[in-house]
Short mmCIF file of C-alpha atoms in Angstrom, two decimals:
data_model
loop_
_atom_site.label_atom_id
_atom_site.label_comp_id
_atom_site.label_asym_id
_atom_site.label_seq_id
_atom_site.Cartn_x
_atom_site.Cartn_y
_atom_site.Cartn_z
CA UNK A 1420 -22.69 -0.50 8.38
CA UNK A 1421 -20.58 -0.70 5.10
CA UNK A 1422 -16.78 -0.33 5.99
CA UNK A 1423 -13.89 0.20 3.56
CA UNK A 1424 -11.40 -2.00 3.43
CA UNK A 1425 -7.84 -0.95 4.21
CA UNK A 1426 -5.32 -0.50 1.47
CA UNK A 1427 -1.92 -2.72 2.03
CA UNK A 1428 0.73 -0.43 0.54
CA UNK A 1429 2.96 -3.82 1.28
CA UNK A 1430 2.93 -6.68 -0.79
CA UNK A 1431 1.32 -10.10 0.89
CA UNK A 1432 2.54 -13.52 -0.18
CA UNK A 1433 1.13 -16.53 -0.73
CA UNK A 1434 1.09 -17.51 3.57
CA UNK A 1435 3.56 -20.76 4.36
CA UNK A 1436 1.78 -23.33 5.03
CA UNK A 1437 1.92 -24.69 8.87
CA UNK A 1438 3.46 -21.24 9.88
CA UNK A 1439 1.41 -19.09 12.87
CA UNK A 1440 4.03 -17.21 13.88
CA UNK A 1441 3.58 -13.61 11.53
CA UNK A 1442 3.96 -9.74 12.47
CA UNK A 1443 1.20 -7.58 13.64
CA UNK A 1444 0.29 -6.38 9.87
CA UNK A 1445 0.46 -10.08 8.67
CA UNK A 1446 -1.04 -11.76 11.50
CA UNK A 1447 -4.94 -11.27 10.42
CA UNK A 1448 -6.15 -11.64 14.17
CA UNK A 1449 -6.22 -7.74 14.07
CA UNK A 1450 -3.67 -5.07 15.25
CA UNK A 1451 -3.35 -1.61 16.70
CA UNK A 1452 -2.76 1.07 14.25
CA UNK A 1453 0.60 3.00 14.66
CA UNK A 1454 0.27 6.66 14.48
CA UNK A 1455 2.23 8.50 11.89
CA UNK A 1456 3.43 12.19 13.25
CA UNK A 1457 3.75 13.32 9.35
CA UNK A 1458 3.87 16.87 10.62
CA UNK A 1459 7.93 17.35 11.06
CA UNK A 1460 8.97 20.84 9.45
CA UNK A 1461 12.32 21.73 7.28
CA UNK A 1462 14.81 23.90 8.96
CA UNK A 1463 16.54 26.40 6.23
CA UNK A 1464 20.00 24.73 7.58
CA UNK A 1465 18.25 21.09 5.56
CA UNK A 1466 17.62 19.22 8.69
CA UNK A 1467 13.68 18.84 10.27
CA UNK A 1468 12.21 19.78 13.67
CA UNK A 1469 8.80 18.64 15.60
CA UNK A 1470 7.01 20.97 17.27
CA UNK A 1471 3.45 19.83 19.28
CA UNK A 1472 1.47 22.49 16.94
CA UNK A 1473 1.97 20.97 13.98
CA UNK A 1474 1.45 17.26 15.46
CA UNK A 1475 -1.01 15.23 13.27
CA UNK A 1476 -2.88 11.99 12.63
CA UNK A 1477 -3.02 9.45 9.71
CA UNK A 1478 -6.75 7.75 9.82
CA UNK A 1479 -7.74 5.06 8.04
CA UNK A 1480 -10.68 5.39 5.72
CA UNK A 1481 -14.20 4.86 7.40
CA UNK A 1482 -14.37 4.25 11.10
CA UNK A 1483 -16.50 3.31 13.49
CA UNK A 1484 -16.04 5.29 16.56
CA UNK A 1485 -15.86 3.28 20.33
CA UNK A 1486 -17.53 6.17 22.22
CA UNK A 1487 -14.16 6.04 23.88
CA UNK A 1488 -11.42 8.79 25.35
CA UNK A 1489 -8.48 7.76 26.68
CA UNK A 1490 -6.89 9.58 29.88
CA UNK A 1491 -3.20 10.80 29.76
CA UNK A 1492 -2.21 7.85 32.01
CA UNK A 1493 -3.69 5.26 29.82
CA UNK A 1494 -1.37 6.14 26.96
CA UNK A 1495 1.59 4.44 26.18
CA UNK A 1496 4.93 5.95 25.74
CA UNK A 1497 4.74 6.81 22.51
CA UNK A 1498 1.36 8.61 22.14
CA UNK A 1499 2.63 10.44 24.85
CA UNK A 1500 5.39 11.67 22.77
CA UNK A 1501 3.19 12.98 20.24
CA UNK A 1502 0.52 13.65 22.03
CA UNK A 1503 -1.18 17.45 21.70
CA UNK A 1504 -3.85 19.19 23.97
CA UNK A 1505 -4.22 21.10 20.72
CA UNK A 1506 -5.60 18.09 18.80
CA UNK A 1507 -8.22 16.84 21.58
CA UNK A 1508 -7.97 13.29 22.58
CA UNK A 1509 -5.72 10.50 21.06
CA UNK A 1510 -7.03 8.28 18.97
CA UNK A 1511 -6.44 4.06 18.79
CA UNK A 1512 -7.23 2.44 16.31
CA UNK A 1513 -8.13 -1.11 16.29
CA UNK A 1514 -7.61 -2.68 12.43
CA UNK A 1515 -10.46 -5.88 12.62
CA UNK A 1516 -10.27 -8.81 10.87
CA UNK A 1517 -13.13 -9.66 8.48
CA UNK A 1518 -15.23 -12.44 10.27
CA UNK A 1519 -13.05 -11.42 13.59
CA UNK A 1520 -15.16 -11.18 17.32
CA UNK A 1521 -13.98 -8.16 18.40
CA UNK A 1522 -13.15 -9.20 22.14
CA UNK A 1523 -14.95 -6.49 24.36
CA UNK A 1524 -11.70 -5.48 25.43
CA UNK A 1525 -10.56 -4.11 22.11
CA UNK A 1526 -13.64 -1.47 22.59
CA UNK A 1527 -12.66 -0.25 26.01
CA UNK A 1528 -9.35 0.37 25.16
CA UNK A 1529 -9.42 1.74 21.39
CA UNK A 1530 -11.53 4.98 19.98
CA UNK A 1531 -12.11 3.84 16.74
CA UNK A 1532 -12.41 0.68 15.18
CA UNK A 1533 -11.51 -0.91 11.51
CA UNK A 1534 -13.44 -3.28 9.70
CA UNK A 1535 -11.39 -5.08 6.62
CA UNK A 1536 -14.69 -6.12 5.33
CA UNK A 1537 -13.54 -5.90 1.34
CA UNK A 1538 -16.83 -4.82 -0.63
CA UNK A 1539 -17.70 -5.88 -4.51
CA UNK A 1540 -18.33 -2.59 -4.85
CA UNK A 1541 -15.11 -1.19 -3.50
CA UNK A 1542 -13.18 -3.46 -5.63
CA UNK A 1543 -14.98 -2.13 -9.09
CA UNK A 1544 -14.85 1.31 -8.02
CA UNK A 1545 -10.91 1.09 -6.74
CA UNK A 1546 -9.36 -1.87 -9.61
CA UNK A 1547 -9.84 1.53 -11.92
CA UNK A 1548 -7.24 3.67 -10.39
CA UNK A 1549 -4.38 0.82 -10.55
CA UNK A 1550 -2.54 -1.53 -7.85
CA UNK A 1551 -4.43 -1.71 -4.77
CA UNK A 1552 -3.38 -5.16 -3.78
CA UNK A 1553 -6.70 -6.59 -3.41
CA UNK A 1554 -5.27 -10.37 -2.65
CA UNK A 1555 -3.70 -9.04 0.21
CA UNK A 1556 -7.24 -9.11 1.90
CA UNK A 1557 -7.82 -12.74 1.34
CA UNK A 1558 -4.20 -13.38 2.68
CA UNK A 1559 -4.82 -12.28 5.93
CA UNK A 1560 -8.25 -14.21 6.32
CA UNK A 1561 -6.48 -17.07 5.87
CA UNK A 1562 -4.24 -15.76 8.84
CA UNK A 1563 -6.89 -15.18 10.58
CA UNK A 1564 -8.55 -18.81 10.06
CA UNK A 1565 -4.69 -20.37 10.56
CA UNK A 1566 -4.50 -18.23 14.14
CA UNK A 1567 -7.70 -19.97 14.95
CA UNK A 1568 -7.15 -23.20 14.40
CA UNK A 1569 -3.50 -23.16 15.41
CA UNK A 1570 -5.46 -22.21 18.66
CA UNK A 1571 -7.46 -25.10 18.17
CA UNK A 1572 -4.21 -27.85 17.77
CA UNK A 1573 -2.63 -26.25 20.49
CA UNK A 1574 -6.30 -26.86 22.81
CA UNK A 1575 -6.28 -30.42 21.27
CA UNK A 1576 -2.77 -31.46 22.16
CA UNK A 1577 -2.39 -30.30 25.40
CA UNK A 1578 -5.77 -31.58 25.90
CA UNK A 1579 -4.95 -34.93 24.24
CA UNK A 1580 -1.31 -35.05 26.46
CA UNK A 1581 -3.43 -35.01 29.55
CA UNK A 1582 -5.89 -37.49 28.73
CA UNK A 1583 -3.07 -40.02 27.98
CA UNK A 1584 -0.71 -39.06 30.74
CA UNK A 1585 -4.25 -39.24 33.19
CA UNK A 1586 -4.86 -42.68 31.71
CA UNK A 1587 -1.62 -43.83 32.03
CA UNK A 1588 -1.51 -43.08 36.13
CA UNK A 1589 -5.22 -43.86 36.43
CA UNK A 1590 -4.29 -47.74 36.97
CA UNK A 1591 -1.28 -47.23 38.80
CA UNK A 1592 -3.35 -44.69 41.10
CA UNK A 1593 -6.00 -47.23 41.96
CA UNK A 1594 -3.66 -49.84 43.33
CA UNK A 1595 -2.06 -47.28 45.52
CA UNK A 1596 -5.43 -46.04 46.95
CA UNK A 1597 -7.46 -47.52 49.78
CA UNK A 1598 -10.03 -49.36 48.44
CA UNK A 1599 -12.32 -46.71 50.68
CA UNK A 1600 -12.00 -43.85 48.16
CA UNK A 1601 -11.55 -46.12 44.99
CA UNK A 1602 -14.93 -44.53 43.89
CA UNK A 1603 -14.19 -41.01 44.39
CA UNK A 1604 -10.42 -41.54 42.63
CA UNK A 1605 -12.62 -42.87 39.54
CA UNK A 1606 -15.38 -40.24 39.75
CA UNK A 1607 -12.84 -37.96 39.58
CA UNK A 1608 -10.99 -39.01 36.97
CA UNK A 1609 -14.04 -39.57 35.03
CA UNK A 1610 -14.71 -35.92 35.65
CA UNK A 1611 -11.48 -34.87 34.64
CA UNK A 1612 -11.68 -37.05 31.56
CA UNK A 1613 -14.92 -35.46 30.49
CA UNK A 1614 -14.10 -31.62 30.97
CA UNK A 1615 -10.59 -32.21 28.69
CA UNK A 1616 -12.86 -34.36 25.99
CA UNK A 1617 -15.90 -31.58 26.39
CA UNK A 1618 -13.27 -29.11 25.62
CA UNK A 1619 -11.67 -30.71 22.58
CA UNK A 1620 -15.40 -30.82 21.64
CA UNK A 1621 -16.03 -27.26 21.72
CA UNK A 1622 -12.85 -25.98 20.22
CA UNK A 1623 -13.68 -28.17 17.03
CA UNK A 1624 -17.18 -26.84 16.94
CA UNK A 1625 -15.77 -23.56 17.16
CA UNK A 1626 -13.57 -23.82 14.25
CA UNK A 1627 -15.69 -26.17 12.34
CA UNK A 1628 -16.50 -23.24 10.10
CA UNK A 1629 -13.00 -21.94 9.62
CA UNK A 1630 -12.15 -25.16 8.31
CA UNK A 1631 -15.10 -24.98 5.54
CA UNK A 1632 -14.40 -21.17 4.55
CA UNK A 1633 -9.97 -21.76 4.72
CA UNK A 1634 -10.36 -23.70 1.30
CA UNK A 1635 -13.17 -20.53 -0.06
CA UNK A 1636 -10.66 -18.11 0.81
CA UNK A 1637 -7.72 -19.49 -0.76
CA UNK A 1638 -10.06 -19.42 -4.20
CA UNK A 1639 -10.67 -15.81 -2.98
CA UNK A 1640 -6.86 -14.59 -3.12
CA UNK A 1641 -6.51 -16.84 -6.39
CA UNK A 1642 -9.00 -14.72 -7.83
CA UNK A 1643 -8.15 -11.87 -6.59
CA UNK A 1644 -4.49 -12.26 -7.65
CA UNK A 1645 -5.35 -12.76 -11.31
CA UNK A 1646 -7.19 -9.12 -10.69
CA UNK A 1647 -4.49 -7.48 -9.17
CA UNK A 1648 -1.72 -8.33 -12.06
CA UNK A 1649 -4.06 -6.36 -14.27
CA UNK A 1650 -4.78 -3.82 -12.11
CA UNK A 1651 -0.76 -3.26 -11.78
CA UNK A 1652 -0.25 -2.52 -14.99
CA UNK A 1653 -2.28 0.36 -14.82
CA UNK A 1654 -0.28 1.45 -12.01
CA UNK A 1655 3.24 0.56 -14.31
CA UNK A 1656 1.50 3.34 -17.35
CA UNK A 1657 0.76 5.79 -14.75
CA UNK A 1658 4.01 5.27 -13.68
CA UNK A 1659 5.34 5.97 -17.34
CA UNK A 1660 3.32 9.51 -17.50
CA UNK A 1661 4.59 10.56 -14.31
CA UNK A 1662 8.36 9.79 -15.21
CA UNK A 1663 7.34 11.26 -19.19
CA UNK A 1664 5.61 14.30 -17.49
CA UNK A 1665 8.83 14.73 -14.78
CA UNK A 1666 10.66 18.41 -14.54
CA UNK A 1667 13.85 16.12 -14.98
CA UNK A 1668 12.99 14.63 -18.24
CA UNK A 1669 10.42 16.70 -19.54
CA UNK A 1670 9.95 20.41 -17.70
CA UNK A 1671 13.83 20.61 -17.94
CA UNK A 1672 13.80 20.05 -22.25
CA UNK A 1673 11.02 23.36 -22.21
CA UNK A 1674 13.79 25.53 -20.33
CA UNK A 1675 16.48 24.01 -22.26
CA UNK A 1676 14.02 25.24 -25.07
CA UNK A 1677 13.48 28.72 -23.96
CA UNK A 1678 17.53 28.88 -22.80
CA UNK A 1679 18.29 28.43 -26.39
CA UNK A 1680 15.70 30.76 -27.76
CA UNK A 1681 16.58 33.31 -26.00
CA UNK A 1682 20.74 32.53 -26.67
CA UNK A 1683 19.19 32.46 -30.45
CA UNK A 1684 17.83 36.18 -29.84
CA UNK A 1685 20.73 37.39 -28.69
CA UNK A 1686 23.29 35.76 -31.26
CA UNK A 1687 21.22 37.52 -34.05
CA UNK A 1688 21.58 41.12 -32.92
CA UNK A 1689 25.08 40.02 -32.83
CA UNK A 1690 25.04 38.59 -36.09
CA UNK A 1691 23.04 42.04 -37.66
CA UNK A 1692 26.16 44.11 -36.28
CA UNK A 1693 29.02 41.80 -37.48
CA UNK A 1694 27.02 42.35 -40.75
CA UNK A 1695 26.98 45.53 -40.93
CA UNK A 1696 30.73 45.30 -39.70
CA UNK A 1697 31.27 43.24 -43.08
CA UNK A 1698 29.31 45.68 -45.61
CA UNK A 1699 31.58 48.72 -44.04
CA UNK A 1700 34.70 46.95 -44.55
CA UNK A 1701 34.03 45.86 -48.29
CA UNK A 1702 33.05 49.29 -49.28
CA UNK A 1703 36.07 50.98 -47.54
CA UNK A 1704 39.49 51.36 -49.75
CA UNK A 1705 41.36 47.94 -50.44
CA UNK A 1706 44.38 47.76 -47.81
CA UNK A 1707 46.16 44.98 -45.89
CA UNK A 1708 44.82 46.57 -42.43
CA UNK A 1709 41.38 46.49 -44.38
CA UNK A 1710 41.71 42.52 -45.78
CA UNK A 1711 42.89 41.19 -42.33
CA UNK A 1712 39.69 43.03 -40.78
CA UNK A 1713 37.44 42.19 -43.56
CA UNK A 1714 38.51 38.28 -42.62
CA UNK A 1715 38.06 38.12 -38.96
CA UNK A 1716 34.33 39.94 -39.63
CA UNK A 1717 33.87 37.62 -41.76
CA UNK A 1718 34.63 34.33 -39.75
CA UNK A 1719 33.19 35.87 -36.31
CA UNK A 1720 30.33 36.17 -38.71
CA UNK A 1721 30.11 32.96 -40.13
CA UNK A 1722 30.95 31.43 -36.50
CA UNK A 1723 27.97 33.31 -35.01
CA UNK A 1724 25.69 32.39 -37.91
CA UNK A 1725 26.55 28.51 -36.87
CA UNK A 1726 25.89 29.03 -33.46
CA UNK A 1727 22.40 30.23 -34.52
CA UNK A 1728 21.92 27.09 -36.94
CA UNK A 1729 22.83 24.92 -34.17
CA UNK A 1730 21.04 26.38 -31.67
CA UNK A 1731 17.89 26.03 -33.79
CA UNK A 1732 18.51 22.93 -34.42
CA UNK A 1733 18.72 21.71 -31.29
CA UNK A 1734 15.43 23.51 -30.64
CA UNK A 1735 13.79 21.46 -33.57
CA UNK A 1736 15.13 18.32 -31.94
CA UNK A 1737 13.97 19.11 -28.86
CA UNK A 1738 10.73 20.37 -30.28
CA UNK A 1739 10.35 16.73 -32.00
CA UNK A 1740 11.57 14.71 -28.59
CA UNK A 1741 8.54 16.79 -26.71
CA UNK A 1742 5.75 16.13 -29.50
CA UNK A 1743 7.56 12.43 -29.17
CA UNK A 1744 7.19 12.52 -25.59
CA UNK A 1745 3.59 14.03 -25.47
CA UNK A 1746 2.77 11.54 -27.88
CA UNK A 1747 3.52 9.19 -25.96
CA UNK A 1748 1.69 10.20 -23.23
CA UNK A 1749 -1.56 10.84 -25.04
CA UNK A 1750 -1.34 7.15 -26.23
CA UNK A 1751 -1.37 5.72 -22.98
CA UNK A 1752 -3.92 8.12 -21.54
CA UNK A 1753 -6.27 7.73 -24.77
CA UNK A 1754 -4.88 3.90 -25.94
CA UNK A 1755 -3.54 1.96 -23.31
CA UNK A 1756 -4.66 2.54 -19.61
CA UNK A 1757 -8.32 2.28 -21.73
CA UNK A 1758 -7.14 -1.50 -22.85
CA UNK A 1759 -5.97 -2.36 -19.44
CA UNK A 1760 -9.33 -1.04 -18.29
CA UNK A 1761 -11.26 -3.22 -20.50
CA UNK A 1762 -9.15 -6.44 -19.32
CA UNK A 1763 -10.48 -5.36 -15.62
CA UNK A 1764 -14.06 -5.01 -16.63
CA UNK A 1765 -14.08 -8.51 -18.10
CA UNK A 1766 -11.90 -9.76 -15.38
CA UNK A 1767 -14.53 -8.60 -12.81
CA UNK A 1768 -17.66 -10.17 -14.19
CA UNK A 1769 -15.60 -13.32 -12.83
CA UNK A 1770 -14.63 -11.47 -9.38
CA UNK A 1771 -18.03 -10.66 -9.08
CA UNK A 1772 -19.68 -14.20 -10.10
CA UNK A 1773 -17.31 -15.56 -7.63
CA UNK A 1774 -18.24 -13.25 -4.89
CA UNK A 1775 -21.99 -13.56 -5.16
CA UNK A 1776 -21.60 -17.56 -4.81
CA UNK A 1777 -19.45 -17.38 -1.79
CA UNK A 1778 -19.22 -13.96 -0.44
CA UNK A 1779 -22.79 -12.99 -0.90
CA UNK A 1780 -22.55 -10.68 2.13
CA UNK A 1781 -20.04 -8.52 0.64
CA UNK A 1782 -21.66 -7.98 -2.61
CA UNK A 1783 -23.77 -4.58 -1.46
CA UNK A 1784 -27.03 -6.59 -1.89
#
């Protein structure tokens, strides 16, 4: 059954090199999922409040269910604590490694399970939409292979301690035994011998192919990496429209618009009266009362009439930063995000050449 991958919001590095201690979302052994109660409500006094009713789940993408429903006593403190007879039963999700045995365990104790199998397909369909940290994948196989074969050193050593430490005694043991049970001393250490060599045996065997596929899926992150830069920049231009296409930058500039349109309204009715204040005063009989009135018409006039040529100009400048701004947009819509999708395609043929050589099994065939 085909699986979707999950998508890392985090960013994974490059993994240091004789390091096997990592967190539970590094460490590519596999991991519970945490559940996220994204239900919380605002209050009208700006703080936020839980209430059961509202509780809900985040799921991953595309699981496979266990067959399993776990009992009130079985959960741990937290799913208790957001736990809801309202929702039915509480889910656990296990989040596989690809390649992982999932222990039996994991199945009786989780309701759904993960696969981070990451499909050819999966990668052409999602490298479109932007940033969706494909190299992250390959990072945690080779977590997964370095928490196998850190298993395997740590077999080997104490194996190897004990062989040493057995051989060391073995003479000393002999001389201080009665030559009556010399031969069951040596069958016995023989024995013992031979169960911590068998052992050192099977744990290389084991990991004999995590060795082989460690160096294949450091290739896979390097090509995936080279992916991924291109794919960010699509994220980066969608990132541009968003911040181009904001209320703050660009729905506040249309009310600033209409503000000013509607000040420019207003300001001309004025400006028709003070007119008609003007053509009174000039026809009326030439007095001092009638000059000093005739002046202050005159400038409230004039002052009005360059509040209306300023506020229209600022409309034309704003009118020229929004066909700016939605010029801008359009080219990066219609120009740029097409280039950058181009740069994929042709960076894909190469994904997708490397895939089918090494990770045939993922390539939908």
């Amino acid at each position: 059954m085909q699986i979707s991958a999950i998508r890392y919001n985090m960013s994974c590095s490059y993994p240091k090199k004789n390091s096997t201690k990592h967190t539970a979302q590094q460490s590519f052994k596999g991991y519970t999922h945490e559940l996220e109660n994204f239900s919380s409500q605002f209050d009208m006094n700006g703080g936020y409040y839980l209430h059961k009713s509202f509780v809900k789940y985040r799921y991953p993408d595309r699981l496979e269910d266990t067959g399993v429903r776990l009992k009130w006593e079985e959960l741990t403190p937290r799913e208790r604590d957001i736990y809801s007879s309202d929702e039915g039963y509480m889910p656990r999700i296990y989040i596989a490694s690809p390649y992982e045995e999932i222990p039996p365990e994991i199945y009786k104790t989780h309701t759904h399970i993960q696969k981070n199998d990451l499909w050819m397909s999966q990668i052409k369909k999602d490298s479109m939409e932007g940033f969706m940290n494909f190299a992250c994948n390959a990072t945690c196989e080779m977590e997964h292979y370095k928490e196998l074969q850190a298993k395997r050193d740590e077999i080997i050593d104490k194996n190897t301690k004990e062989i040493e430490l057995l051989k060391e005694r073995h003479e000393e043991t002999l001389k201080n035994c009665p030559e009556n049970i010399n031969a069951k001393v040596e069958e016995k250490y023989n024995n013992r011998i031979s169960q911590l060599e068998k052992e050192i045996e099977e744990a290389k065997q084991k990991t004999e192919r995590v060795d082989k596929n460690m160096e294949k899926a450091e290739r896979r992150y390097d090509v995936l990496k080279k992916l991924d830069d291109i794919c960010r920049q699509i994220t980066s231009k969608k990132q541009e429209i968003y911040e181009l296409s904001s209320y703050s930058i660009y729905g506040s500039n249309n009310f600033r618009i209409g503000e000013l349109k509607e000040d420019v309204e207003k300001l001309e009715k004025i400006y028709q009266i003070r007119q008609e204040q003007v053509k009174r005063l000039r026809n009326m009989t030439s007095s001092k009362i009638v000059e000093i009135a005739l002046e202050k018409s005159e400038e409230a006039m004039f002052a009005i009439e360059q509040k209306i040529e300023d506020a229209k100009r600022q409309i034309n400048n704003l009118s020229m930063n929004e066909d700016v701004r939605k010029a801008f947009i359009d080219k990066i819509n219609n120009e740029e995000i097409p280039e950058i999708q181009e740069k994929i395609k042709e960076e894909l043929k190469n994904v997708e050449k490397f895939y089918r050589q090494y990770y045939p099994e993922w390539c939908d065939v």
